mmCIF file of C-alpha atoms in Angstrom:
data_model
loop_
_atom_site.group_PDB
_atom_site.id
_atom_site.type_symbol
_atom_site.label_atom_id
_atom_site.label_comp_id
_atom_site.label_asym_id
_atom_site.label_seq_id
_atom_site.Cartn_x
_atom_site.Cartn_y
_atom_site.Cartn_z
ATOM 1 C CA MET A 1 -18.122 -58.394 -66.809
ATOM 2 C CA ALA A 2 -18.797 -59.873 -63.474
ATOM 3 C CA GLY A 3 -20.053 -56.705 -61.755
ATOM 4 C CA ALA A 4 -23.459 -57.667 -60.519
ATOM 5 C CA GLU A 5 -22.800 -61.378 -60.719
ATOM 6 C CA SER A 6 -19.773 -61.529 -58.421
ATOM 7 C CA ALA A 7 -21.290 -59.046 -55.998
ATOM 8 C CA SER A 8 -24.400 -61.138 -55.830
ATOM 9 C CA SER A 9 -22.460 -64.418 -55.744
ATOM 10 C CA GLN A 10 -21.774 -63.489 -52.139
ATOM 11 C CA GLY A 11 -25.342 -63.021 -50.922
ATOM 12 C CA PRO A 12 -26.008 -60.311 -48.345
ATOM 13 C CA ALA A 13 -26.665 -62.890 -45.610
ATOM 14 C CA ASP A 14 -23.521 -64.879 -46.523
ATOM 15 C CA LEU A 15 -21.468 -61.744 -46.631
ATOM 16 C CA SER A 16 -22.644 -60.373 -43.304
ATOM 17 C CA GLY A 17 -22.080 -63.802 -41.733
ATOM 18 C CA LEU A 18 -18.591 -63.912 -43.186
ATOM 19 C CA VAL A 19 -17.828 -60.420 -41.918
ATOM 20 C CA ARG A 20 -19.150 -61.245 -38.457
ATOM 21 C CA ALA A 21 -17.165 -64.478 -38.287
ATOM 22 C CA ALA A 22 -13.992 -62.746 -39.463
ATOM 23 C CA GLY A 23 -14.483 -60.056 -36.826
ATOM 24 C CA ALA A 24 -14.752 -62.817 -34.210
ATOM 25 C CA GLY A 25 -11.337 -64.085 -35.296
ATOM 26 C CA ASP A 26 -12.368 -66.869 -37.685
ATOM 27 C CA GLU A 27 -9.354 -67.136 -39.993
ATOM 28 C CA ARG A 28 -11.188 -69.177 -42.583
ATOM 29 C CA ALA A 29 -13.848 -66.528 -42.914
ATOM 30 C CA TRP A 30 -11.156 -63.889 -43.145
ATOM 31 C CA ARG A 31 -9.349 -65.739 -45.924
ATOM 32 C CA GLY A 32 -12.675 -66.043 -47.734
ATOM 33 C CA LEU A 33 -13.173 -62.287 -47.531
ATOM 34 C CA VAL A 34 -9.667 -61.546 -48.773
ATOM 35 C CA ALA A 35 -10.007 -64.074 -51.595
ATOM 36 C CA GLU A 36 -13.250 -62.392 -52.696
ATOM 37 C CA TYR A 37 -12.240 -58.760 -52.392
ATOM 38 C CA GLY A 38 -8.429 -58.821 -52.538
ATOM 39 C CA PRO A 39 -8.215 -59.156 -56.343
ATOM 40 C CA ARG A 40 -10.746 -56.359 -56.773
ATOM 41 C CA VAL A 41 -8.922 -53.982 -54.453
ATOM 42 C CA PHE A 42 -5.670 -54.891 -56.186
ATOM 43 C CA ALA A 43 -7.165 -54.225 -59.647
ATOM 44 C CA LEU A 44 -8.439 -50.836 -58.509
ATOM 45 C CA ALA A 45 -5.044 -49.868 -57.121
ATOM 46 C CA ARG A 46 -3.200 -51.351 -60.097
ATOM 47 C CA SER A 47 -5.198 -49.235 -62.529
ATOM 48 C CA ARG A 48 -4.619 -46.005 -60.637
ATOM 49 C CA LEU A 49 -0.996 -46.542 -59.640
ATOM 50 C CA ARG A 50 0.151 -48.477 -62.731
ATOM 51 C CA ASP A 51 2.669 -50.245 -60.538
ATOM 52 C CA PRO A 52 1.932 -53.823 -59.386
ATOM 53 C CA ASP A 53 4.237 -53.576 -56.354
ATOM 54 C CA ALA A 54 2.662 -50.370 -55.142
ATOM 55 C CA ALA A 55 -0.786 -51.883 -55.777
ATOM 56 C CA GLU A 56 0.128 -54.910 -53.648
ATOM 57 C CA GLU A 57 1.310 -52.635 -50.845
ATOM 58 C CA VAL A 58 -1.978 -50.741 -50.963
ATOM 59 C CA THR A 59 -3.963 -53.996 -50.946
ATOM 60 C CA GLN A 60 -1.991 -55.244 -47.957
ATOM 61 C CA SER A 61 -2.511 -51.985 -46.125
ATOM 62 C CA VAL A 62 -6.265 -51.921 -46.851
ATOM 63 C CA PHE A 63 -6.812 -55.441 -45.536
ATOM 64 C CA ALA A 64 -4.668 -54.810 -42.478
ATOM 65 C CA THR A 65 -6.909 -51.839 -41.697
ATOM 66 C CA ILE A 66 -10.058 -53.868 -42.313
ATOM 67 C CA ALA A 67 -8.795 -56.681 -40.070
ATOM 68 C CA ILE A 68 -7.999 -54.297 -37.246
ATOM 69 C CA LYS A 69 -11.347 -52.509 -37.529
ATOM 70 C CA LEU A 70 -13.261 -55.785 -37.585
ATOM 71 C CA ARG A 71 -11.313 -57.140 -34.637
ATOM 72 C CA GLU A 72 -11.918 -54.005 -32.592
ATOM 73 C CA GLY A 73 -15.595 -53.909 -33.523
ATOM 74 C CA ARG A 74 -15.243 -50.612 -35.382
ATOM 75 C CA TYR A 75 -17.156 -51.783 -38.454
ATOM 76 C CA THR A 76 -20.497 -50.137 -37.897
ATOM 77 C CA GLU A 77 -21.927 -49.726 -41.407
ATOM 78 C CA HIS A 78 -23.722 -53.051 -41.306
ATOM 79 C CA GLY A 79 -25.109 -54.153 -44.649
ATOM 80 C CA LYS A 80 -22.737 -51.861 -46.563
ATOM 81 C CA PHE A 81 -19.509 -53.781 -46.298
ATOM 82 C CA GLU A 82 -18.473 -53.297 -49.935
ATOM 83 C CA PRO A 83 -18.892 -49.517 -50.087
ATOM 84 C CA TRP A 84 -17.056 -49.321 -46.750
ATOM 85 C CA LEU A 85 -14.193 -51.513 -47.946
ATOM 86 C CA PHE A 86 -13.811 -49.694 -51.254
ATOM 87 C CA ARG A 87 -14.014 -46.281 -49.597
ATOM 88 C CA ILE A 88 -11.013 -47.269 -47.516
ATOM 89 C CA ALA A 89 -9.302 -48.604 -50.641
ATOM 90 C CA MET A 90 -9.988 -45.421 -52.625
ATOM 91 C CA ASN A 91 -8.618 -43.248 -49.824
ATOM 92 C CA ARG A 92 -5.518 -45.397 -49.536
ATOM 93 C CA VAL A 93 -4.948 -45.271 -53.293
ATOM 94 C CA ARG A 94 -5.310 -41.468 -53.295
ATOM 95 C CA ASP A 95 -2.861 -41.153 -50.406
ATOM 96 C CA THR A 96 -0.372 -43.281 -52.303
ATOM 97 C CA VAL A 97 -0.816 -41.235 -55.492
ATOM 98 C CA ARG A 98 -0.218 -38.030 -53.507
ATOM 99 C CA ARG A 99 2.858 -39.494 -51.815
ATOM 100 C CA THR A 100 4.233 -40.745 -55.111
ATOM 101 C CA LYS A 101 3.753 -37.321 -56.690
ATOM 102 C CA ARG A 102 5.591 -35.723 -53.768
ATOM 103 C CA GLU A 103 8.474 -38.159 -54.078
ATOM 104 C CA ARG A 104 8.567 -38.109 -57.876
ATOM 105 C CA PRO A 105 7.114 -34.826 -59.115
ATOM 106 C CA ASP A 106 7.778 -35.871 -62.728
ATOM 107 C CA GLY A 107 5.007 -38.474 -62.255
ATOM 108 C CA ALA A 108 7.242 -41.224 -63.564
ATOM 109 C CA GLY A 109 6.131 -44.818 -63.169
ATOM 110 C CA PRO A 110 7.735 -47.335 -60.814
ATOM 111 C CA ARG A 111 10.863 -46.197 -59.041
ATOM 112 C CA ALA A 112 14.030 -46.658 -61.076
ATOM 113 C CA GLU A 113 15.776 -48.627 -58.330
ATOM 114 C CA ASP A 114 12.801 -50.960 -58.045
ATOM 115 C CA GLN A 115 12.912 -51.539 -61.766
ATOM 116 C CA ARG A 116 16.601 -52.354 -61.597
ATOM 117 C CA ARG A 117 16.007 -54.900 -58.816
ATOM 118 C CA GLN A 118 13.517 -57.021 -60.665
ATOM 119 C CA PRO A 119 13.254 -58.355 -64.182
ATOM 120 C CA ALA A 120 11.188 -56.213 -66.509
ATOM 121 C CA PRO A 121 7.628 -57.510 -66.838
ATOM 122 C CA PRO A 122 6.469 -58.498 -70.295
ATOM 123 C CA GLU A 123 5.212 -55.569 -72.332
ATOM 124 C CA PRO A 124 1.405 -55.391 -72.302
ATOM 125 C CA PRO A 125 -0.361 -55.336 -75.659
ATOM 126 C CA ALA A 126 -0.608 -51.897 -77.266
ATOM 127 C CA SER A 127 -4.389 -51.925 -76.826
ATOM 128 C CA VAL A 128 -4.068 -52.370 -73.058
ATOM 129 C CA THR A 129 -1.506 -49.576 -72.835
ATOM 130 C CA ALA A 130 -3.759 -47.319 -74.923
ATOM 131 C CA LEU A 131 -6.694 -47.968 -72.601
ATOM 132 C CA ARG A 132 -4.604 -47.370 -69.475
ATOM 133 C CA ASP A 133 -3.243 -44.151 -71.001
ATOM 134 C CA ALA A 134 -6.762 -43.024 -71.842
ATOM 135 C CA LEU A 135 -7.838 -43.578 -68.217
ATOM 136 C CA GLU A 136 -4.938 -41.377 -67.086
ATOM 137 C CA LEU A 137 -6.366 -38.508 -69.111
ATOM 138 C CA LEU A 138 -9.838 -38.680 -67.587
ATOM 139 C CA PRO A 139 -10.893 -36.214 -64.878
ATOM 140 C CA ARG A 140 -10.607 -37.841 -61.471
ATOM 141 C CA ALA A 141 -14.351 -38.092 -60.848
ATOM 142 C CA ASP A 142 -14.894 -39.901 -64.165
ATOM 143 C CA ARG A 143 -11.935 -42.132 -63.566
ATOM 144 C CA ASP A 144 -13.274 -43.119 -60.149
ATOM 145 C CA ILE A 145 -16.493 -44.369 -61.724
ATOM 146 C CA ILE A 146 -14.767 -46.294 -64.512
ATOM 147 C CA GLU A 147 -12.283 -47.944 -62.159
ATOM 148 C CA LEU A 148 -14.875 -48.798 -59.523
ATOM 149 C CA ARG A 149 -17.053 -50.323 -62.208
ATOM 150 C CA TYR A 150 -14.586 -52.232 -64.357
ATOM 151 C CA HIS A 151 -11.684 -52.898 -61.989
ATOM 152 C CA ALA A 152 -13.264 -53.077 -58.544
ATOM 153 C CA ASP A 153 -16.227 -54.790 -60.171
ATOM 154 C CA LEU A 154 -18.873 -52.944 -58.188
ATOM 155 C CA SER A 155 -22.464 -52.616 -59.351
ATOM 156 C CA PHE A 156 -23.758 -49.175 -60.257
ATOM 157 C CA ARG A 157 -25.926 -49.223 -57.138
ATOM 158 C CA GLN A 158 -22.873 -49.884 -54.958
ATOM 159 C CA ILE A 159 -20.889 -47.150 -56.707
ATOM 160 C CA ALA A 160 -23.785 -44.735 -56.162
ATOM 161 C CA ASP A 161 -23.744 -45.634 -52.437
ATOM 162 C CA LEU A 162 -19.996 -45.257 -52.265
ATOM 163 C CA LEU A 163 -19.871 -41.895 -54.029
ATOM 164 C CA ASP A 164 -23.086 -40.737 -52.372
ATOM 165 C CA GLU A 165 -24.771 -39.884 -55.673
ATOM 166 C CA PRO A 166 -28.202 -40.683 -57.103
ATOM 167 C CA LEU A 167 -28.158 -43.724 -59.345
ATOM 168 C CA GLY A 168 -29.430 -41.795 -62.386
ATOM 169 C CA THR A 169 -26.701 -39.184 -62.077
ATOM 170 C CA LEU A 170 -24.107 -41.899 -61.754
ATOM 171 C CA LEU A 171 -25.327 -43.722 -64.874
ATOM 172 C CA ALA A 172 -25.220 -40.470 -66.851
ATOM 173 C CA ARG A 173 -21.703 -39.749 -65.649
ATOM 174 C CA HIS A 174 -20.603 -43.274 -66.524
ATOM 175 C CA HIS A 175 -21.976 -42.814 -70.017
ATOM 176 C CA ARG A 176 -20.180 -39.482 -70.423
ATOM 177 C CA ALA A 177 -16.946 -40.987 -69.120
ATOM 178 C CA LEU A 178 -17.120 -43.734 -71.739
ATOM 179 C CA ARG A 179 -17.643 -41.098 -74.429
ATOM 180 C CA LYS A 180 -14.593 -39.213 -73.208
ATOM 181 C CA ILE A 181 -12.454 -42.355 -73.379
ATOM 182 C CA GLN A 182 -13.748 -42.967 -76.864
ATOM 183 C CA ARG A 183 -12.719 -39.470 -77.897
ATOM 184 C CA ILE A 184 -9.300 -39.825 -76.254
ATOM 185 C CA LEU A 185 -8.726 -43.064 -78.145
ATOM 186 C CA GLY A 186 -9.597 -41.209 -81.304
ATOM 187 C CA VAL A 187 -12.352 -43.570 -82.328
ATOM 188 C CA ALA A 188 -15.269 -41.365 -81.340
ATOM 189 C CA PRO A 189 -17.629 -40.158 -84.013
ATOM 190 C CA GLU A 190 -18.678 -36.519 -84.107
ATOM 191 C CA PRO A 191 -21.236 -35.787 -81.359
ATOM 192 C CA ALA A 192 -24.047 -35.590 -83.949
ATOM 193 C CA ALA A 193 -23.265 -39.087 -85.189
ATOM 194 C CA ALA A 194 -22.488 -40.505 -81.764
ATOM 195 C CA GLU A 195 -25.039 -43.254 -82.022
ATOM 196 C CA SER A 196 -23.453 -44.798 -85.101
ATOM 197 C CA THR A 197 -20.906 -47.576 -84.617
ATOM 198 C CA PRO A 198 -17.359 -46.203 -84.778
ATOM 199 C CA SER A 199 -14.879 -47.789 -87.087
ATOM 200 C CA GLY A 200 -11.454 -48.836 -85.883
ATOM 201 C CA LEU A 201 -12.397 -49.468 -82.226
ATOM 202 C CA GLY A 202 -11.733 -53.135 -82.652
ATOM 203 C CA GLU A 203 -8.135 -52.405 -83.595
ATOM 204 C CA VAL A 204 -7.514 -50.594 -80.326
ATOM 205 C CA LEU A 205 -9.498 -52.680 -77.901
ATOM 206 C CA PRO A 206 -8.817 -56.269 -77.011
ATOM 207 C CA MET B 1 -21.352 -57.505 -69.688
ATOM 208 C CA THR B 2 -24.607 -58.169 -67.848
ATOM 209 C CA ARG B 3 -27.901 -58.163 -69.722
ATOM 210 C CA SER B 4 -29.127 -55.065 -67.864
ATOM 211 C CA GLU B 5 -25.910 -53.267 -68.633
ATOM 212 C CA ALA B 6 -26.091 -54.213 -72.279
ATOM 213 C CA ASN B 7 -29.512 -52.597 -72.327
ATOM 214 C CA THR B 8 -28.270 -49.343 -70.796
ATOM 215 C CA THR B 9 -25.031 -49.002 -72.793
ATOM 216 C CA PRO B 10 -25.394 -47.561 -76.286
ATOM 217 C CA GLU B 11 -24.325 -49.937 -79.005
ATOM 218 C CA ASP B 12 -21.342 -47.869 -80.110
ATOM 219 C CA LEU B 13 -19.969 -47.852 -76.548
ATOM 220 C CA ARG B 14 -20.282 -51.583 -75.968
ATOM 221 C CA PRO B 15 -16.920 -52.552 -77.510
ATOM 222 C CA LEU B 16 -15.241 -49.974 -75.282
ATOM 223 C CA ALA B 17 -17.119 -51.210 -72.194
ATOM 224 C CA GLU B 18 -16.132 -54.782 -73.055
ATOM 225 C CA GLY B 19 -12.501 -53.685 -73.482
ATOM 226 C CA LEU B 20 -12.526 -52.034 -70.065
ATOM 227 C CA ALA B 21 -14.168 -55.092 -68.528
ATOM 228 C CA ALA B 22 -11.482 -57.326 -70.047
ATOM 229 C CA LEU B 23 -8.763 -55.048 -68.682
ATOM 230 C CA GLY B 24 -10.307 -55.161 -65.222
ATOM 231 C CA GLU B 25 -10.699 -58.928 -65.406
ATOM 232 C CA SER B 26 -7.038 -59.354 -66.305
ATOM 233 C CA SER B 27 -5.999 -57.136 -63.357
ATOM 234 C CA ARG B 28 -8.209 -59.153 -60.992
ATOM 235 C CA ARG B 29 -6.629 -62.395 -62.217
ATOM 236 C CA GLU B 30 -3.234 -60.867 -61.475
ATOM 237 C CA GLY B 31 -4.607 -59.877 -58.061
ATOM 238 C CA ALA B 32 -5.655 -63.409 -57.108
ATOM 239 C CA ALA B 33 -2.076 -64.375 -56.259
ATOM 240 C CA VAL B 34 -1.633 -61.103 -54.422
ATOM 241 C CA ALA B 35 -4.777 -61.803 -52.389
ATOM 242 C CA GLU B 36 -3.359 -65.127 -51.214
ATOM 243 C CA ARG B 37 -0.218 -63.439 -49.920
ATOM 244 C CA VAL B 38 -2.253 -60.640 -48.339
ATOM 245 C CA ALA B 39 -4.554 -63.145 -46.606
ATOM 246 C CA VAL B 40 -1.580 -64.880 -44.988
ATOM 247 C CA ARG B 41 0.048 -61.641 -43.874
ATOM 248 C CA SER B 42 -3.103 -59.896 -42.653
ATOM 249 C CA THR B 43 -4.276 -62.828 -40.540
ATOM 250 C CA HIS B 44 -1.832 -61.604 -37.902
ATOM 251 C CA ALA B 45 -3.709 -58.318 -37.766
ATOM 252 C CA LEU B 46 -6.939 -60.203 -37.246
ATOM 253 C CA ARG B 47 -5.401 -62.057 -34.310
ATOM 254 C CA GLY B 48 -4.176 -58.812 -32.813
ATOM 255 C CA ALA B 49 -0.468 -59.089 -33.498
ATOM 256 C CA ALA B 50 1.095 -55.974 -34.865
ATOM 257 C CA ILE B 51 1.936 -56.119 -38.522
ATOM 258 C CA ALA B 52 5.604 -55.651 -39.118
ATOM 259 C CA GLU B 53 5.962 -52.366 -40.890
ATOM 260 C CA PRO B 54 9.153 -51.280 -42.547
ATOM 261 C CA PRO B 55 10.987 -48.955 -40.127
ATOM 262 C CA LEU B 56 11.063 -46.168 -42.706
ATOM 263 C CA GLU B 57 7.296 -46.264 -43.022
ATOM 264 C CA ARG B 58 6.954 -46.178 -39.248
ATOM 265 C CA ILE B 59 9.205 -43.115 -39.079
ATOM 266 C CA GLN B 60 7.220 -41.459 -41.853
ATOM 267 C CA ARG B 61 3.997 -42.103 -39.960
ATOM 268 C CA LEU B 62 5.522 -40.672 -36.787
ATOM 269 C CA LEU B 63 6.692 -37.564 -38.614
ATOM 270 C CA LEU B 64 3.273 -37.143 -40.190
ATOM 271 C CA TRP B 65 1.685 -37.555 -36.774
ATOM 272 C CA LEU B 66 3.987 -34.912 -35.291
ATOM 273 C CA ALA B 67 3.635 -32.524 -38.211
ATOM 274 C CA GLY B 68 0.079 -31.522 -37.303
ATOM 275 C CA PRO B 69 0.686 -30.408 -33.677
ATOM 276 C CA CYS B 70 3.956 -28.704 -34.709
ATOM 277 C CA ALA B 71 2.183 -26.745 -37.426
ATOM 278 C CA VAL B 72 -0.532 -25.665 -34.964
ATOM 279 C CA LEU B 73 2.056 -24.576 -32.375
ATOM 280 C CA GLY B 74 4.032 -22.671 -35.000
ATOM 281 C CA ALA B 75 0.920 -20.885 -36.238
ATOM 282 C CA GLY B 76 -0.033 -20.004 -32.639
ATOM 283 C CA ALA B 77 3.424 -18.572 -31.964
ATOM 284 C CA LEU B 78 3.223 -16.476 -35.120
ATOM 285 C CA VAL B 79 -0.186 -15.091 -34.121
ATOM 286 C CA VAL B 80 1.047 -14.234 -30.617
ATOM 287 C CA ALA B 81 4.123 -12.532 -32.065
ATOM 288 C CA ALA B 82 2.001 -10.560 -34.505
ATOM 289 C CA LEU B 83 -0.482 -9.424 -31.847
ATOM 290 C CA ALA B 84 2.069 -8.542 -29.133
ATOM 291 C CA PRO B 85 2.599 -4.758 -28.580
ATOM 292 C CA HIS B 86 5.770 -3.624 -30.301
ATOM 293 C CA ARG B 87 8.237 -2.154 -27.812
ATOM 294 C CA PRO B 88 11.187 -0.144 -29.052
ATOM 295 C CA GLN B 89 14.419 -2.067 -28.899
ATOM 296 C CA ARG B 90 16.362 0.829 -27.275
ATOM 297 C CA PRO B 91 15.426 4.320 -26.069
ATOM 298 C CA SER B 92 15.603 6.696 -28.971
ATOM 299 C CA ALA B 93 16.392 10.438 -28.752
ATOM 300 C CA PRO B 94 13.419 12.724 -29.436
ATOM 301 C CA SER B 95 13.347 13.952 -32.939
ATOM 302 C CA VAL B 96 13.746 17.603 -33.909
ATOM 303 C CA GLU B 97 10.060 17.726 -34.814
ATOM 304 C CA THR B 98 9.065 16.583 -31.308
ATOM 305 C CA LEU B 99 11.313 19.136 -29.642
ATOM 306 C CA ALA B 100 9.970 21.922 -31.846
ATOM 307 C CA ALA B 101 6.390 20.921 -31.093
ATOM 308 C CA ASN B 102 7.073 20.901 -27.324
ATOM 309 C CA LEU B 103 8.718 24.303 -27.524
ATOM 310 C CA GLU B 104 5.803 25.765 -29.452
ATOM 311 C CA HIS B 105 3.405 24.351 -26.859
ATOM 312 C CA ASP B 106 5.384 25.975 -24.044
ATOM 313 C CA ILE B 107 5.529 29.351 -25.810
ATOM 314 C CA ASP B 108 1.762 29.236 -26.336
ATOM 315 C CA ALA B 109 1.220 28.514 -22.659
ATOM 316 C CA TRP B 110 3.404 31.450 -21.628
ATOM 317 C CA LEU B 111 1.643 33.802 -24.024
ATOM 318 C CA GLU B 112 -1.714 32.754 -22.620
ATOM 319 C CA LEU B 113 -0.493 33.384 -19.088
ATOM 320 C CA ASP B 114 0.857 36.773 -20.106
ATOM 321 C CA ALA B 115 -2.450 37.701 -21.688
ATOM 322 C CA ALA B 116 -4.259 36.579 -18.541
ATOM 323 C CA TRP B 117 -2.260 38.994 -16.350
ATOM 324 C CA SER B 118 -3.591 41.897 -18.374
ATOM 325 C CA ARG B 119 -7.106 41.102 -17.168
ATOM 326 C CA ASP B 120 -8.164 42.495 -13.766
ATOM 327 C CA SER B 121 -10.343 39.535 -13.044
ATOM 328 C CA PHE B 122 -7.302 37.212 -13.252
ATOM 329 C CA GLU B 123 -5.518 39.082 -10.468
ATOM 330 C CA ASN B 124 -8.687 39.010 -8.353
ATOM 331 C CA ASP B 125 -9.123 35.326 -8.995
ATOM 332 C CA LEU B 126 -5.569 34.682 -7.896
ATOM 333 C CA ALA B 127 -6.112 36.680 -4.693
ATOM 334 C CA VAL B 128 -9.273 34.745 -3.891
ATOM 335 C CA LEU B 129 -7.465 31.484 -4.504
ATOM 336 C CA SER B 130 -4.650 32.526 -2.183
ATOM 337 C CA LEU B 131 -7.087 33.472 0.573
ATOM 338 C CA GLU B 132 -8.978 30.229 0.218
ATOM 339 C CA ALA B 133 -5.764 28.272 0.369
ATOM 340 C CA ALA B 134 -4.766 30.116 3.506
ATOM 341 C CA GLY B 135 -8.160 29.443 5.081
ATOM 342 C CA VAL B 136 -7.861 25.768 4.363
ATOM 343 C CA ALA B 137 -4.443 25.719 5.909
ATOM 344 C CA LEU B 138 -5.701 27.447 9.026
ATOM 345 C CA ARG B 139 -8.603 25.061 9.423
ATOM 346 C CA ASP B 140 -6.254 22.150 9.328
ATOM 347 C CA ASP B 141 -4.160 23.566 12.163
ATOM 348 C CA GLU B 142 -5.202 23.248 15.770
ATOM 349 C CA PRO B 143 -7.404 26.211 16.647
ATOM 350 C CA THR B 144 -5.519 28.707 18.711
ATOM 351 C CA PRO B 145 -7.186 31.541 20.594
ATOM 352 C CA LEU B 146 -6.700 34.881 18.954
ATOM 353 C CA PRO B 147 -4.663 37.314 20.995
ATOM 354 C CA ALA B 148 -6.747 39.844 22.834
ATOM 355 C CA ILE B 149 -6.766 43.217 21.224
ATOM 356 C CA ASP B 150 -5.451 45.823 23.447
ATOM 357 C CA ALA B 151 -7.786 48.731 23.123
ATOM 358 C CA ASP B 152 -5.211 51.125 24.370
ATOM 359 C CA SER B 153 -2.494 50.311 21.999
#
């Protein structure tokens, strides 16, 4: 996992310089920002929406918003660029989920006409599908933490800032969320024996 | 998984955490190509040019933008309609109950008047009232000298 590493690979001074330069219209700095955070925003949206096209649309929309706000000098949370960016991304993903539910109340995946237009993507391994299905069954608050941690690649400190929660509470919730996934996957031991290593997890997980 | 995370994650949860991390990593790899496309397209926004939005999306945004004020206006109209005094649509004939009540009221008034006549004081009161009314009327008129009384007549 690259959580802390990739976040720290862009040092605070580098990052704020990059953000300032991008806001001043420096295209190279902007491309650097998108290259760093684009894949992470995409992964977050991809996990929640389960549709690569919709995830790309969300990513595009998030960065368009960021670009406009930077250009107009409306980025005011200096030193907290990542929580700011991912808050926008989370809101955009939620809006898209709501809109998709309104359009397709059955909660089906990608639109049928879209699927007809393009060749079917290769089937993901069963373990990946099982994990994605398990995430679907989590309560939204738990799912937010898991996706921000493992898909958006944020550190626990950044997630705590983003969700406005104490770090200790967040760590406890993360732990509980993992337990829930374990139970959903059917590899969790009984609560009394939770500390023992479960058997069969390796068959489900990559 | 980072060393600090390995320390905080119980051993039985580590395979799951590693599985989730691998899933996220694979999505981010998929997102690298997306990020390149997004960088090219969003540079226009950075320069200030409007991003071409699909017309349908623009219409949806417009409708969403209009929906709020329309909802507020509609709610206001409903409140005004609910609070406005209700006027009858057309004059309605008095009901039998109303007529009977009015009649009873009139009969009571007449009976009271009839009973009042049987009292002496009522007649006296009426006489006093008449005299007072006459006095008031006389005061309002221009004073005229009283005719001299002929002592012989």
